[in-house]
Amino acid sequence: MEERDKGGVDISVVVPLFNEAENIPELYRRLTSVLVGLKRGYEVIFINDGSTDNTQRVLEDIFRGDERVRVIELRTNFGKAPALSAGFDNVRGNIVLTIDGDLQDCPEDIPRFIEKIDEGFDIVSAWRVDRKEPFLTRRLPSCIANWCIARLSGLDLHDFGNAYKAYRAEVVKGIKLYGEHHRFIPALAKNFGVSVTEIKVKNEPRRHGQSKYGLGRIPKVFFDMLTLKFLLTYSTRPLHILGPIGSFFGVIGVFLGLRLAYLKIFYGEQLGTKVSLSVCVLCIFLAVQIITSGLLAELLVRIYYESQGKEIYTIRRILEHST
Ligand code: UDP
Ligand code: MG
């Protein structure tokens, strides 16, 4: 593959690091030996996500001895998704590969990712076939999340949770990652017509240090999935979902109101004590609230896309004759 004029960088490896000092030397050694073996221009971008251990010192030592290494030090701990985002904003290569810094992913698998990108895929995702992690706290929740994300997004991957992935650079450029959204890049990208495949990889237990996540991640992932569903389906047309919900309550409210009016006029009933009066008022109130939120959301969508010059479509290529 031709190398473009970016200092000869073809492959950019992005590694988010939060307190991984003990893992970095071996990671660096194995990454380098694999990448040199590929015989293509590469860079390794280490993102120090506000580590409080020796991570920065270890990275600086490596940086001094290797001009293919870049280090981005964040001011504090922002989380893995923003750390990856910082990497994406600075990559120079045509292919971007993200890998965890804890040696759970084996750098030796990298050539297989690159092969798939060379075959023409835009995203290559890793599927950890033999995960070395506890079943109840890790594999089971992850299994449920994978199932849900696959259903929600219509993208049939086995393993969304792993950050070990390769991307054609234009896919990740400009992607801003909120919450735990790094796991949703393929799902979001698929929506824009990007081709996604997966390869099976080995997974090792963590050597040093501790996982930064526990069961506390579950509710976050749940709400992120809700956002994903919304982004995938209604992000350019929020009133299409909020409108019907608001109207539903509106119809019930109006129906109850008419019935109450009928009872009052023709039978002179006292309405003050009726439960249906409260329900009627509540429904109409809800309807107005929800529909107004929908209208506000429509405004927000326009601000979101137009203020950032974002398009609501993506073009793969334009063929045209020069004039
Ligand atoms: N990480 C990070 N910022 C954080 C938490 C984690 O950059 O706030 C990095 C961490 O150093 C590692 C990767 O993200 O390289 C995955 O983290 P971890 O191994 O703790 O997650 P798990 O494998 O348990 O999902
Ligand atoms: Mg890990």
mmCIF file of N, CA and C and ligand atoms in Angstrom, residues 16-18 20 49 77-80 83 100-102 104 133 138 206 210-213 217, ligand 1:
data_model
loop_
_atom_site.group_PDB
_atom_site.id
_atom_site.type_symbol
_atom_site.label_atom_id
_atom_site.label_comp_id
_atom_site.label_asym_id
_atom_site.label_seq_id
_atom_site.Cartn_x
_atom_site.Cartn_y
_atom_site.Cartn_z
ATOM 1 N N PRO A 16 -4.562 3.884 25.105
ATOM 2 C CA PRO A 16 -4.966 4.671 26.271
ATOM 3 C C PRO A 16 -4.370 4.057 27.531
ATOM 4 N N LEU A 17 -3.818 4.881 28.403
ATOM 5 C CA LEU A 17 -3.150 4.346 29.592
ATOM 6 C C LEU A 17 -3.561 5.090 30.845
ATOM 7 N N PHE A 18 -4.029 4.348 31.812
ATOM 8 C CA PHE A 18 -4.299 4.937 33.116
ATOM 9 C C PHE A 18 -3.641 4.040 34.160
ATOM 10 N N GLU A 20 -0.631 2.340 34.141
ATOM 11 C CA GLU A 20 -0.188 1.070 33.570
ATOM 12 C C GLU A 20 1.342 0.988 33.533
ATOM 13 N N ASP A 49 -3.731 9.010 30.406
ATOM 14 C CA ASP A 49 -5.015 9.558 30.823
ATOM 15 C C ASP A 49 -4.972 9.938 32.310
ATOM 16 N N ASN A 77 -7.597 12.502 34.738
ATOM 17 C CA ASN A 77 -8.185 11.263 34.245
ATOM 18 C C ASN A 77 -9.573 11.508 33.647
ATOM 19 N N PHE A 78 -9.653 11.469 32.322
ATOM 20 C CA PHE A 78 -10.931 11.741 31.655
ATOM 21 C C PHE A 78 -11.709 10.472 31.366
ATOM 22 N N GLY A 79 -11.054 9.329 31.357
ATOM 23 C CA GLY A 79 -11.725 8.078 30.994
ATOM 24 C C GLY A 79 -11.238 7.592 29.644
ATOM 25 N N LYS A 80 -11.493 6.311 29.404
ATOM 26 C CA LYS A 80 -10.926 5.669 28.223
ATOM 27 C C LYS A 80 -11.439 6.272 26.902
ATOM 28 N N ALA A 83 -9.876 9.567 26.185
ATOM 29 C CA ALA A 83 -8.452 9.333 25.907
ATOM 30 C C ALA A 83 -8.282 8.862 24.465
ATOM 31 N N ASP A 100 -5.604 -1.908 24.150
ATOM 32 C CA ASP A 100 -5.499 -1.602 25.579
ATOM 33 C C ASP A 100 -4.048 -1.678 26.020
ATOM 34 N N GLY A 101 -3.737 -0.966 27.104
ATOM 35 C CA GLY A 101 -2.347 -0.925 27.544
ATOM 36 C C GLY A 101 -2.029 -1.930 28.625
ATOM 37 N N ASP A 102 -2.941 -2.881 28.879
ATOM 38 C CA ASP A 102 -2.730 -3.778 30.017
ATOM 39 C C ASP A 102 -2.260 -5.165 29.581
ATOM 40 N N GLN A 104 -3.760 -7.312 27.888
ATOM 41 C CA GLN A 104 -4.798 -8.340 27.739
ATOM 42 C C GLN A 104 -4.978 -8.681 26.263
ATOM 43 N N GLU A 133 -11.555 -14.040 32.039
ATOM 44 C CA GLU A 133 -12.052 -13.130 33.059
ATOM 45 C C GLU A 133 -13.191 -13.808 33.793
ATOM 46 N N ARG A 138 -17.886 -10.266 34.729
ATOM 47 C CA ARG A 138 -17.377 -9.714 33.483
ATOM 48 C C ARG A 138 -18.029 -10.308 32.247
ATOM 49 N N ARG A 206 -5.011 -9.951 32.862
ATOM 50 C CA ARG A 206 -4.216 -8.766 33.140
ATOM 51 C C ARG A 206 -2.970 -9.167 33.933
ATOM 52 N N GLN A 210 -4.745 -3.289 38.237
ATOM 53 C CA GLN A 210 -6.124 -3.765 38.331
ATOM 54 C C GLN A 210 -6.970 -3.191 37.226
ATOM 55 N N SER A 211 -8.070 -3.890 36.921
ATOM 56 C CA SER A 211 -9.009 -3.334 35.962
ATOM 57 C C SER A 211 -9.578 -2.042 36.544
ATOM 58 N N LYS A 212 -9.807 -1.069 35.661
ATOM 59 C CA LYS A 212 -10.312 0.212 36.142
ATOM 60 C C LYS A 212 -11.825 0.199 36.248
ATOM 61 N N TYR A 213 -12.437 -0.902 35.855
ATOM 62 C CA TYR A 213 -13.894 -0.942 35.833
ATOM 63 C C TYR A 213 -14.418 -2.113 36.646
ATOM 64 N N ARG A 217 -20.020 -0.270 35.926
ATOM 65 C CA ARG A 217 -20.079 0.070 34.510
ATOM 66 C C ARG A 217 -21.446 -0.280 33.911
HETATM 67 N N1 UDP B 1 -7.969 3.361 30.745
HETATM 68 C C1 UDP B 1 -7.821 4.722 30.521
HETATM 69 N N2 UDP B 1 -8.538 5.597 31.305
HETATM 70 C C2 UDP B 1 -9.373 5.159 32.287
HETATM 71 C C3 UDP B 1 -9.551 3.766 32.472
HETATM 72 C C4 UDP B 1 -8.825 2.894 31.680
HETATM 73 O O1 UDP B 1 -7.068 5.146 29.639
HETATM 74 O O2 UDP B 1 -9.977 6.005 32.961
HETATM 75 C C5 UDP B 1 -7.189 2.414 29.924
HETATM 76 C C6 UDP B 1 -6.421 1.398 30.730
HETATM 77 O O3 UDP B 1 -5.158 1.891 31.130
HETATM 78 C C7 UDP B 1 -6.290 0.265 29.752
HETATM 79 C C8 UDP B 1 -7.598 0.334 28.976
HETATM 80 O O4 UDP B 1 -8.084 1.666 29.150
HETATM 81 O O5 UDP B 1 -5.211 0.460 28.865
HETATM 82 C C9 UDP B 1 -8.606 -0.686 29.465
HETATM 83 O O6 UDP B 1 -8.790 -0.535 30.857
HETATM 84 P P1 UDP B 1 -9.056 -1.780 31.797
HETATM 85 O O7 UDP B 1 -8.083 -2.881 31.509
HETATM 86 O O8 UDP B 1 -9.088 -1.284 33.192
HETATM 87 O O9 UDP B 1 -10.512 -2.207 31.367
HETATM 88 P P2 UDP B 1 -11.034 -3.715 31.181
HETATM 89 O O10 UDP B 1 -10.015 -4.461 30.342
HETATM 90 O O11 UDP B 1 -11.115 -4.259 32.555
HETATM 91 O O12 UDP B 1 -12.336 -3.528 30.481
#
